[in-house]
Coordinates of C-alpha atoms in Angstrom, one line a residue:
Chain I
X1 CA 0.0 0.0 0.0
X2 CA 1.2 3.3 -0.8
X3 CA 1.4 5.9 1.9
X4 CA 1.7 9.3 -0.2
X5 CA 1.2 9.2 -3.9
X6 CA 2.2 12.1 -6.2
X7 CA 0.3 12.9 -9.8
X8 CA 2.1 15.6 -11.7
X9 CA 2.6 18.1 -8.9
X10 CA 3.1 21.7 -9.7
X11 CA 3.4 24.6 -7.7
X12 CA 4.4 28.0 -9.0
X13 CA 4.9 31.1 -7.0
X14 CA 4.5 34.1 -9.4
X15 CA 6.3 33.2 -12.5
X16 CA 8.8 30.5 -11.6
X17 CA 8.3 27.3 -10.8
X18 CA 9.1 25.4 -7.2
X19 CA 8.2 22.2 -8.5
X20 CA 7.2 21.4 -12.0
X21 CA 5.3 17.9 -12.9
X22 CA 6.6 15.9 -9.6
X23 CA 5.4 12.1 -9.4
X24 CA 6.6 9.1 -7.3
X25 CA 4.9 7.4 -4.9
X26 CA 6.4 6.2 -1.1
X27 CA 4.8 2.3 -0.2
X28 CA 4.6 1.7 3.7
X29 CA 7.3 1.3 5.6
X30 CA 9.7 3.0 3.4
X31 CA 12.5 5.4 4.0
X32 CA 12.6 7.9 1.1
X33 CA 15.0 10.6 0.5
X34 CA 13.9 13.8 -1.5
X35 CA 17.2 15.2 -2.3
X36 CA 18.8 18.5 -3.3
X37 CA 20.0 21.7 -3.1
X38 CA 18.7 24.5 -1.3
X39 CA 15.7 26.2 -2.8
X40 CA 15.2 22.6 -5.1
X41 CA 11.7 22.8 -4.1
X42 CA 11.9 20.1 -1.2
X43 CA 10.3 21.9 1.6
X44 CA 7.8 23.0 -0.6
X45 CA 6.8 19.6 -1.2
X46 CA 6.5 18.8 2.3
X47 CA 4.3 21.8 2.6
X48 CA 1.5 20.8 -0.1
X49 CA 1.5 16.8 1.6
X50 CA 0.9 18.1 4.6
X51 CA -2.1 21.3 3.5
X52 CA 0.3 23.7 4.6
X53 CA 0.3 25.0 0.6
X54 CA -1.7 23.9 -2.4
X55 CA -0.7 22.5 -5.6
X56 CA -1.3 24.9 -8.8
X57 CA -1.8 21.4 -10.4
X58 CA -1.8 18.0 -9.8
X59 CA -2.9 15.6 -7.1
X60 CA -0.8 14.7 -4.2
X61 CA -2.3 12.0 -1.9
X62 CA -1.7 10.8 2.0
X63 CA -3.2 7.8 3.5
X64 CA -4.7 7.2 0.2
X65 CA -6.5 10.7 0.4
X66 CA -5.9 14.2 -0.9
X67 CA -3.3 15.8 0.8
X68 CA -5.6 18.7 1.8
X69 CA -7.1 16.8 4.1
X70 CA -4.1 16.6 6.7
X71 CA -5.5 19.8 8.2
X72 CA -8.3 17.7 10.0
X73 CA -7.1 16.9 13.3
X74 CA -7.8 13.0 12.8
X75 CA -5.4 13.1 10.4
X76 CA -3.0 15.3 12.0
X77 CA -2.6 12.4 14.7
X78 CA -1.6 10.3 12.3
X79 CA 1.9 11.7 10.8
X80 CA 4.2 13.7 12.6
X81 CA 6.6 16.4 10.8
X82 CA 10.0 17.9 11.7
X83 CA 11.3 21.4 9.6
X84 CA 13.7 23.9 10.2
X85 CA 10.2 26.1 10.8
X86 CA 9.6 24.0 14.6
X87 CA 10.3 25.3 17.3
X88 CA 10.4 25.0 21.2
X89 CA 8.9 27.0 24.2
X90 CA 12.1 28.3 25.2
X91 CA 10.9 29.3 29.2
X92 CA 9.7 25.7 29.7
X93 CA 11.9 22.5 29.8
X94 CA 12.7 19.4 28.0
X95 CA 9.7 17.4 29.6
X96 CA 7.3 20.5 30.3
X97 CA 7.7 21.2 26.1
X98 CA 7.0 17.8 25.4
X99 CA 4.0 17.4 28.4
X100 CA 2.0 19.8 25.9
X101 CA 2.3 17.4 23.2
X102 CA 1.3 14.4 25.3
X103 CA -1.8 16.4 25.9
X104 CA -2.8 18.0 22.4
X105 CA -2.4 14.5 21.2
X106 CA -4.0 12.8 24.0
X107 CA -1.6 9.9 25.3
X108 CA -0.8 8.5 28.3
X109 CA 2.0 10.0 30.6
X110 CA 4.3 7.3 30.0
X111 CA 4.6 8.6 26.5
X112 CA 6.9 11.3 27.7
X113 CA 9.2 9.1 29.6
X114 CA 9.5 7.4 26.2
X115 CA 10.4 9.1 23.7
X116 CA 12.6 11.0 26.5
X117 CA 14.7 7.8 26.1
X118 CA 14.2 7.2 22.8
X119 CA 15.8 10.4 22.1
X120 CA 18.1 10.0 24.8
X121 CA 17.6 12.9 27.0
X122 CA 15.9 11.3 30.1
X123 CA 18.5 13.2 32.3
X124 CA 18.1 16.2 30.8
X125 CA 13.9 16.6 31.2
X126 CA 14.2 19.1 34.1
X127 CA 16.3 21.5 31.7
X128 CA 15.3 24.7 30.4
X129 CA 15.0 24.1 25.9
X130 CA 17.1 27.5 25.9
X131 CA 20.2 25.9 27.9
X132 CA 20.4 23.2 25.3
X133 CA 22.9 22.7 22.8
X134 CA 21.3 23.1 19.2
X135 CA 21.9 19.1 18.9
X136 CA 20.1 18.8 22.0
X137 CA 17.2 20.8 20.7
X138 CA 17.1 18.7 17.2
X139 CA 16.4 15.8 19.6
X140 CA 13.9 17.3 21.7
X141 CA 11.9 18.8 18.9
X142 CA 12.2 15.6 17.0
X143 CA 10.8 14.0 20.1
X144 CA 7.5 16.3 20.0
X145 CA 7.2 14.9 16.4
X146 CA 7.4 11.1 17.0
X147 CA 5.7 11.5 20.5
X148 CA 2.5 10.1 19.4
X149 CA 4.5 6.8 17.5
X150 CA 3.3 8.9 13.6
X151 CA 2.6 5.8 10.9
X152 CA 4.1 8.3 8.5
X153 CA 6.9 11.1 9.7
X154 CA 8.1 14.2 7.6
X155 CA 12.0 14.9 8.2
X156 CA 13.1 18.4 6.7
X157 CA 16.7 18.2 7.0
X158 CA 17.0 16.9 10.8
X159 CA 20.6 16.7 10.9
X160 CA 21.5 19.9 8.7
X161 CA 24.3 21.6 11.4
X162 CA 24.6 18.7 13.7
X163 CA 28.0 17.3 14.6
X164 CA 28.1 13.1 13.7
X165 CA 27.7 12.3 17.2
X166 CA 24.5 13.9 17.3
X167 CA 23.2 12.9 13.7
X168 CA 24.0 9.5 14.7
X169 CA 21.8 9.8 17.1
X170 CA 19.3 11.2 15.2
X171 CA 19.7 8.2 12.8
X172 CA 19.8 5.7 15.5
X173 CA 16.2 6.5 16.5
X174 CA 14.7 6.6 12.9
X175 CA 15.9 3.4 12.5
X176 CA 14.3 1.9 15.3
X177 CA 10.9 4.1 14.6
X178 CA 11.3 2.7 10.6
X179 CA 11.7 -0.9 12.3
X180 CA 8.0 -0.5 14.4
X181 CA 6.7 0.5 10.7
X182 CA 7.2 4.2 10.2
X183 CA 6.9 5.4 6.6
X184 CA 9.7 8.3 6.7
X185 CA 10.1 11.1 4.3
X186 CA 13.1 12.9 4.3
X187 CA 14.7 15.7 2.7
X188 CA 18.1 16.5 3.0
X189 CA 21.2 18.0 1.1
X190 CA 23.6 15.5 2.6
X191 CA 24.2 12.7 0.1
X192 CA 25.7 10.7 2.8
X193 CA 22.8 10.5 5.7
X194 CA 21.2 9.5 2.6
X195 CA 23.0 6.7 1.5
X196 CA 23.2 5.4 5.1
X197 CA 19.5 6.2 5.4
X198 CA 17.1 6.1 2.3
X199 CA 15.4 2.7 0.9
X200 CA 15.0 4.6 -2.2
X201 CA 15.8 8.6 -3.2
X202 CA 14.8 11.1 -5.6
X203 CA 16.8 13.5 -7.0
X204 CA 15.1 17.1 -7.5
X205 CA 16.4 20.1 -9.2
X206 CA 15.0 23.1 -10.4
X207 CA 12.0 21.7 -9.5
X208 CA 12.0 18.5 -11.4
X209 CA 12.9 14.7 -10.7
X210 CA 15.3 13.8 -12.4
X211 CA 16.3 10.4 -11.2
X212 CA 14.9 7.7 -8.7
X213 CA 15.3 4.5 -7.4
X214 CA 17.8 3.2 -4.5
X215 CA 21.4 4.3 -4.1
X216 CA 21.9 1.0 -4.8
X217 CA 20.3 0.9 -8.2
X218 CA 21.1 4.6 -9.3
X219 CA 25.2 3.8 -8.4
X220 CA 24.8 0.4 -10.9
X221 CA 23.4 2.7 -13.1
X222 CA 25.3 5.2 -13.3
X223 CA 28.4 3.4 -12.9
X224 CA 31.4 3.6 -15.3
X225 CA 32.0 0.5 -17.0
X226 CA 35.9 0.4 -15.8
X227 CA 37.4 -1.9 -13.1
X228 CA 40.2 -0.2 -10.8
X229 CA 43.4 -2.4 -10.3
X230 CA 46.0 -1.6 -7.7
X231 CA 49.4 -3.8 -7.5
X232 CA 51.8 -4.5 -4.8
X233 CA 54.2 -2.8 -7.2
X234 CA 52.2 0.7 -6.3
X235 CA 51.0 0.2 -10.2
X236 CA 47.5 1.4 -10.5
X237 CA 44.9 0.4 -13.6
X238 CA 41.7 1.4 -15.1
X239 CA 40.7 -1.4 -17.1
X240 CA 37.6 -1.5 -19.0
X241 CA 35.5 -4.6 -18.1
X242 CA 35.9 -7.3 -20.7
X243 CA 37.3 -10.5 -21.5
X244 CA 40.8 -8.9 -22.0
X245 CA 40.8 -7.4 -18.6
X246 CA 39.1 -10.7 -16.8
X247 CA 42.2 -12.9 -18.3
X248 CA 44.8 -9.6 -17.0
X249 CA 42.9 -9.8 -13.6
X250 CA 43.5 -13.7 -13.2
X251 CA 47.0 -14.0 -14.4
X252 CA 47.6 -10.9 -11.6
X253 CA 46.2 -13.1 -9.2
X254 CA 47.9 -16.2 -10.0
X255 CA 51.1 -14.1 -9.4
X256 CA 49.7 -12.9 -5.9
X257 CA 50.3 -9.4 -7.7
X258 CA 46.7 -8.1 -7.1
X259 CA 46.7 -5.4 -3.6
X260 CA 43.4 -4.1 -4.0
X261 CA 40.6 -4.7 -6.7
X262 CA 37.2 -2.7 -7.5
X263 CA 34.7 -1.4 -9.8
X264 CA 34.9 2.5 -10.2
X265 CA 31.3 3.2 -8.3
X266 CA 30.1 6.5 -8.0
X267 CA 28.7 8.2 -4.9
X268 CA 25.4 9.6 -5.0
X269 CA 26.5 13.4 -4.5
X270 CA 28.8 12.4 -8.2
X271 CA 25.4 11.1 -9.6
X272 CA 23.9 14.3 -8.4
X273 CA 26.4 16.3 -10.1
X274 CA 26.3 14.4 -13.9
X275 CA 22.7 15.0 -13.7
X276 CA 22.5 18.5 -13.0
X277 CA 25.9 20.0 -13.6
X278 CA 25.4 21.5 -10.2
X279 CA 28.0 21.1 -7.3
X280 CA 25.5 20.8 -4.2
X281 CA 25.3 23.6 -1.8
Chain V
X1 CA -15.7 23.3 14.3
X2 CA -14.9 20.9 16.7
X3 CA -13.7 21.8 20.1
X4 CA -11.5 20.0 22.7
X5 CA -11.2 21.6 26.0
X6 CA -8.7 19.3 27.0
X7 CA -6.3 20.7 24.5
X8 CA -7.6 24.0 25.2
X9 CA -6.6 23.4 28.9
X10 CA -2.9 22.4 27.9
X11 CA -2.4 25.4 25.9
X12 CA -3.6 27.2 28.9
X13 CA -1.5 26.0 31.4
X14 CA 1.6 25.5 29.0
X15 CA 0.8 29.8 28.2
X16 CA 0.3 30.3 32.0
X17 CA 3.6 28.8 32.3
X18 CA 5.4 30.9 29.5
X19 CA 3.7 34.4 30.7
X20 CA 4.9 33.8 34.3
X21 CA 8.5 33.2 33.5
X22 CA 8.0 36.1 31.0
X23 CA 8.9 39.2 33.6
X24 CA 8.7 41.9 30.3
X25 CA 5.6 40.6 29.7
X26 CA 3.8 40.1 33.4
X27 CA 4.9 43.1 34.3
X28 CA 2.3 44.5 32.4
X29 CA -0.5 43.4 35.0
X30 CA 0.7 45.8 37.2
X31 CA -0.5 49.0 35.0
X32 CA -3.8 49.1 35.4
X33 CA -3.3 48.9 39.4
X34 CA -1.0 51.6 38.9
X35 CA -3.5 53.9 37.1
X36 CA -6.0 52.8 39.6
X37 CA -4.1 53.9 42.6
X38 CA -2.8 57.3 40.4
X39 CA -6.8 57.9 39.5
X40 CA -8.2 57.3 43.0
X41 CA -6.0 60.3 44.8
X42 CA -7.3 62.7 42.0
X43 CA -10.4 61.7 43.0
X44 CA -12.8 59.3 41.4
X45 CA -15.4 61.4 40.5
X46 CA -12.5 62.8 38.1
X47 CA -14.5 63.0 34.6
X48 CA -13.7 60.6 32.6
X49 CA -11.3 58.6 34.5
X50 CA -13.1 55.3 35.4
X51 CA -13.4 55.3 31.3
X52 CA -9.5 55.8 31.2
X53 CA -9.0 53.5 33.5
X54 CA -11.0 50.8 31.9
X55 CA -10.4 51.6 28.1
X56 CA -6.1 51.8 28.7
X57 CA -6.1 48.7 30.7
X58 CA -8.3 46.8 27.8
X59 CA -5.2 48.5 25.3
X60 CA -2.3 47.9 27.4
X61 CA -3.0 45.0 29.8
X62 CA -6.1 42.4 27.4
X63 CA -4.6 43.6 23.9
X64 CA -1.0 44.5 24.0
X65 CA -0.4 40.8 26.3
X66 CA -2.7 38.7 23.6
X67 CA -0.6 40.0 20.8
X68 CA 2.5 39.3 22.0
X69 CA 1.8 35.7 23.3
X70 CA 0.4 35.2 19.8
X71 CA 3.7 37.4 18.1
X72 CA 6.3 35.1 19.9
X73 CA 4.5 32.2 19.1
X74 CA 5.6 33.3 15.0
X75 CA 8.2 34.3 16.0
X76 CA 9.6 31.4 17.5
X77 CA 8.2 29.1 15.2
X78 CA 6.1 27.1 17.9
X79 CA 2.4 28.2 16.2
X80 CA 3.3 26.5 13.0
X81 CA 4.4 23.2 15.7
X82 CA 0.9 24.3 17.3
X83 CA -0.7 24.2 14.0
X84 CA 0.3 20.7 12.9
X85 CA -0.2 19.0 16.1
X86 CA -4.5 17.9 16.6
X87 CA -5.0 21.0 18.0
X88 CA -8.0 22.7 15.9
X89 CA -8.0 26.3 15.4
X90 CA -10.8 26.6 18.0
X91 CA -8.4 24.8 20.2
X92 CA -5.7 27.3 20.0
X93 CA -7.6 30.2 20.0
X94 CA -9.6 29.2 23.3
X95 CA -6.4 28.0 25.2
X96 CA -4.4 31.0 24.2
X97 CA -7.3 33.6 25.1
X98 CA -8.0 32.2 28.3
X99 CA -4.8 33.3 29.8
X100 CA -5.6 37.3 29.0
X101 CA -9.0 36.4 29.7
X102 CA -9.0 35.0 33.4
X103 CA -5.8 37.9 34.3
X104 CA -7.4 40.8 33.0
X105 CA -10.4 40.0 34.7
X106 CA -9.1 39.4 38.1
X107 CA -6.6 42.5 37.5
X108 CA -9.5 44.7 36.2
X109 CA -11.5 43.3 39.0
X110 CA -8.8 44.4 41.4
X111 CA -8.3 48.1 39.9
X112 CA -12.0 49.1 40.5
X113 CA -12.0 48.3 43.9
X114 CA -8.7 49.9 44.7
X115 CA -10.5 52.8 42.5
X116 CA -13.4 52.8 43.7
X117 CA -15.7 52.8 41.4
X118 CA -19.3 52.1 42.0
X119 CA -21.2 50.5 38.9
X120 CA -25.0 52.0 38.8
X121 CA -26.1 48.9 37.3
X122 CA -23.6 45.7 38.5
X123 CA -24.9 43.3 35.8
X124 CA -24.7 45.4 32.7
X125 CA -21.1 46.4 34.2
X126 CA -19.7 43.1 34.4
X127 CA -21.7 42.2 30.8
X128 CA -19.7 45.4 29.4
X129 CA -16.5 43.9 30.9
X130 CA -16.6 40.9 29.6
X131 CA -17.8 41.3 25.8
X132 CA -14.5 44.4 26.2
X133 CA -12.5 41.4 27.2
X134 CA -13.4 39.5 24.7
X135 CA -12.9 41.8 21.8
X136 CA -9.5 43.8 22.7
X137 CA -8.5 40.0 23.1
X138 CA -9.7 39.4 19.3
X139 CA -8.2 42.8 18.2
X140 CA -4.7 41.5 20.3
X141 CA -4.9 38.3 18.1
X142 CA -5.4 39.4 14.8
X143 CA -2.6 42.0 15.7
X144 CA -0.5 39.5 17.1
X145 CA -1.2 37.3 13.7
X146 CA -0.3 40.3 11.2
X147 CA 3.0 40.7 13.3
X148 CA 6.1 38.6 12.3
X149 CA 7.8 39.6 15.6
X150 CA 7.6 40.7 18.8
X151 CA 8.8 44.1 17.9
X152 CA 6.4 44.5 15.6
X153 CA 3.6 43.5 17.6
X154 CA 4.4 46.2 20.3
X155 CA 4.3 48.5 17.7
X156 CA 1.0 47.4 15.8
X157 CA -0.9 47.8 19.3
X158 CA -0.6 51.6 18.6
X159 CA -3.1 52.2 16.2
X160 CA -5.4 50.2 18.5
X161 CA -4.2 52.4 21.4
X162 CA -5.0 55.2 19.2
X163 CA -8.4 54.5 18.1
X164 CA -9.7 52.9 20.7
X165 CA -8.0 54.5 23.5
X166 CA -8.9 57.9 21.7
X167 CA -12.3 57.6 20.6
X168 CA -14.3 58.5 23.8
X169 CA -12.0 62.0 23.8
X170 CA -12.3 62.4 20.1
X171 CA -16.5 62.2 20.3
X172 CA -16.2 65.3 22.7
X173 CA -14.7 67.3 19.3
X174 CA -18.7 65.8 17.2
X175 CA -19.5 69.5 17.8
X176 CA -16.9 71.1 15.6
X177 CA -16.4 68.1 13.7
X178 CA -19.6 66.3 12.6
X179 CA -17.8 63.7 11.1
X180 CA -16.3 62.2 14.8
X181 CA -19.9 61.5 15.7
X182 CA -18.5 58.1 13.9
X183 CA -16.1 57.5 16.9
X184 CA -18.9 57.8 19.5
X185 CA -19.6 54.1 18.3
X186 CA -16.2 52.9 19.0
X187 CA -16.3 50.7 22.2
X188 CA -14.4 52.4 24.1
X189 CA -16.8 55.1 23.4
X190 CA -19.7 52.9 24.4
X191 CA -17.8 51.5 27.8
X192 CA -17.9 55.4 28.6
X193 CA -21.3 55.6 28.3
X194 CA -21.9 53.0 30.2
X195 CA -19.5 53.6 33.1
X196 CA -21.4 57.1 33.2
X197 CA -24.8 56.0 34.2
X198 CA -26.2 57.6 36.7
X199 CA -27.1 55.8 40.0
X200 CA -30.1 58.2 40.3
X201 CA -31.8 57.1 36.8
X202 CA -30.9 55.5 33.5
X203 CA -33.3 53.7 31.1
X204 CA -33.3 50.5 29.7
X205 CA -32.4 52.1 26.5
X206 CA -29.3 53.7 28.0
X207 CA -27.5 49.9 29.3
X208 CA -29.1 48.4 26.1
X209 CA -27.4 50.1 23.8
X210 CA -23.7 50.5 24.8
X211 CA -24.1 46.8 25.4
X212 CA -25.7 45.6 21.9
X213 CA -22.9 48.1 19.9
X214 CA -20.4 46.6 21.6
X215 CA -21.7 42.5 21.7
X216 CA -21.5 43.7 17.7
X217 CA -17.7 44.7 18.0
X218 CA -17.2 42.0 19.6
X219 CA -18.6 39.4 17.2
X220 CA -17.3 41.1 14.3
X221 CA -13.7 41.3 15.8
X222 CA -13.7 37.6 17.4
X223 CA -15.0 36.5 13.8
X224 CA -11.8 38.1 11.8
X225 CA -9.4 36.7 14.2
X226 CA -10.6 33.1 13.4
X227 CA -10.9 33.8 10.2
X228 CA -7.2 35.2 10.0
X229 CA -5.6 32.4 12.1
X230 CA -7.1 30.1 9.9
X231 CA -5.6 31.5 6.8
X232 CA -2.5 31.4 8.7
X233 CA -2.8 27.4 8.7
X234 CA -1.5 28.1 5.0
X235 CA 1.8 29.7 3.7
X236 CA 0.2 30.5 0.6

């Protein structure tokens, strides 16, 4: 079953374009990356699946039904969402922040001792959110999202200026939450959190898709057809991959001659680059 | 438009919490006191100063507190986190008009006894109270929603404080100026009226009308601020 389903979405603001003629689709229980550079149109995105914004065409659909319906509050208890635009009550603390949640979304008060461990601040509940370092706050107001256990979560960027410790956090917990059968949509500039995160990615530019599939997939795809030889002798080789070079390879090994052996793979930030001629920002 | 007072209540307490850790902000309950206190060595048969009294406290204490609770909220990004949890617009509004509503009561409460002032009709006073609380709280909120910042919320209060603060000293001018007879149906203008009754004789037409003009202000004010937040749901 798909979770959100996309038809052709376009969404102009005055004369230029912030997405043009977007479709994919995200099954259940999926991770899926939306990547891209800043201003690619990703955050608008989230925007129209959740009816913060509306389409100036095409259908966009959550929960098999249309996106503007994420405004009723039945719905709303449903998925949870993360951007750069949350924020936190900065007079109150960790738990007192994430008490109000409990309430608006009706759980029970072990909720908060929870996610306060699932985000690993349990010893930090009694703190004010304005003594907090800003990885500290990520956690917290990633926390208020997930508090209610979402089926589908919306991730703008949650590790954009975190150190590794923290994002490792960060990706620690999805994980586990994507384990229990969270649908996750993410959106992020780093082509690495997505490789380590993403079942599948899209890459948008300009407004446009213009490649999808896993990292996987889209590195065989995109993948030179060369094989990269290094020798103990500190010779190096880029061999293309035929018969020639299979009959080098073994008589190198038969001579133990062979120190290290691979295909030439691209990352997914090199991908990004031959498609758009853009260097990500 | 479905309702949920137990959400309502969290907002509530979760504001109640914010505004008492906010000292720029609570210190604004003392004002009205203050003017009490001032207004009651003058004298509280002072003209005009029980409508003062009343009409800056509505401006500076209902109005001024509403918008910034609502400003700070945008500004800090939490009313969009509001906006996308369950919590319907009804919700929100409720729970974070509650707060100015129970404080300037008890404050406004406070200031007229400390003033001293002696209601000729108790029931249309407290009626006239409460519908003023009610709409400076509206006007607080739609200022506080056309405000990006704090800053700017302080600042878009003064037109309100101008108008409405104004008026009942403007309508003395209708005599050289026909065309303030138009501010002599500004609440504030009405609450004067009102307050002025005398305890010797008034007719039913006198607590009738300052009351029905300003239930209408009231209705029409609480109305846009809905109607505003709820275009606020969207970033078109």
């Amino acid at each position: 079953m798909d979770v959100i389903e996309v038809e052709r979405i376009r969404k102009s603001f005055g004369h230029k374009d912030a997405l043009a003629d977007v479709s994919f689709s995200i099954p259940k229980g999926e991770i899926f990356g939306f990547l891209g550079p800043s201003g690619a149109g990703k955050t608008t995105l989230i925007k129209i699946l959740t009816a913060q914004l509306n389409p100036t065409s095409g259908q966009a659909s959550v929960f098999n039904q249309p996106a503007e319906r994420m405004q009723q509050s039945a719905q709303k208890m449903r998925f949870g969402i993360l951007t750069d635009n949350s924020g936190l009550y900065e007079r109150l603390s960790v738990e007192e922040n994430l008490e109000l949640y409990r309430k608006l979304y009706d759980l029970p008060k072990s909720a908060v001792d929870k996610v306060l461990q699932f985000v690993n601040l349990s010893g930090e509940r009694k703190k004010k959110t304005n003594l907090l370092s800003k990885g500290m706050r990520q956690r917290v107001m990633l926390a208020c999202s997930i508090i209610h256990e979402p089926e589908l979560l919306f991730l703008d960027e949650p590790t954009s200026a975190l150190d590794p410790v923290n994002s490792a956090h960060i990706y620690k917990g999805l994980h586990y939450l994507n384990e229990k059968g969270t649908t996750i949509f993410l959106t992020t500039h780093d082509m690495a959190e997505a490789e380590l995160m993403c079942n599948r990615v899209a890459i948008l530019y300009q407004g446009q898709i213009q490649t999808i599939g896993s990292p996987k997939e889209l590195k065989r795809q995109h993948r030179e057809n060369v094989i990269c030889v290094d020798l103990i002798n500190g010779e190096s080789y880029e061999l293309p991959i035929n018969e020639g070079t299979a009959d080098q390879i073994a008589d190198w090994m038969r001579q133990g001659l062979i120190d290290r052996l691979e295909t030439k793979e691209p990352s997914l930030g090199d991908i990004f680059i031959k498609m758009t001629g853009s260097e990500l920002l | 438009m479905s309702i949920s007072l137990k959400r309502a209540r969290a907002i509530f307490v979760k504001d109640y919490k914010e505004f008492s850790r906010n000292y720029a902000l609570s210190i604004m309950l003392i004002f009205p006191i203050i003017i009490a206190l001032i207004f009651k060595r003058a004298g509280a048969s002072l003209p005009g100063a029980s409508g003062f009294l009343f009409n800056s406290s509505f401006v500076l204490l209902t109005c001024f507190a509403q918008a910034c609770l609502i400003a700070e909220e945008k500004e800090r990004n939490t009313l969009r986190s509001l906006m996308m949890t369950p919590a319907t617009t009804m919700d929100v509004l409720i729970g974070k008009s509650a707060l100015v509503f129970v404080m300037s009561a008890v404050v406004l409460a406070i200031s007229t006894l400390l003033f001293g002032y002696e209601p000729a009709n108790i029931w249309a006073f407290v009626a006239v109270i409460i519908l003023s609380i009610i709409l400076y709280t509206a006007a607080g909120t739609i200022c506080g929603l056309f405000s990006k910042t704090l800053l700017e919320a302080s600042l878009s209060i003064l037109p309100v404080a101008f108008i409405f603060m104004g008026a009942p000293w403007g309508a003395v001018l209708v005599k050289d100026y026909p065309v303030f007879k138009v501010l002599d149906y500004m609440p504030s203008s009405q609450l004067v009226h009102l307050l002025g009754l005398s305890n010797t004789g008034y007719t039913t037409g006198d607590v009738l009308k300052p009351l029905l003009i300003n239930l209408a202000w009231t209705v029409i004010l609480t109305v846009v601020s809905v109607i505003l937040y709820q275009r606020r749901l969207k970033d078109e």
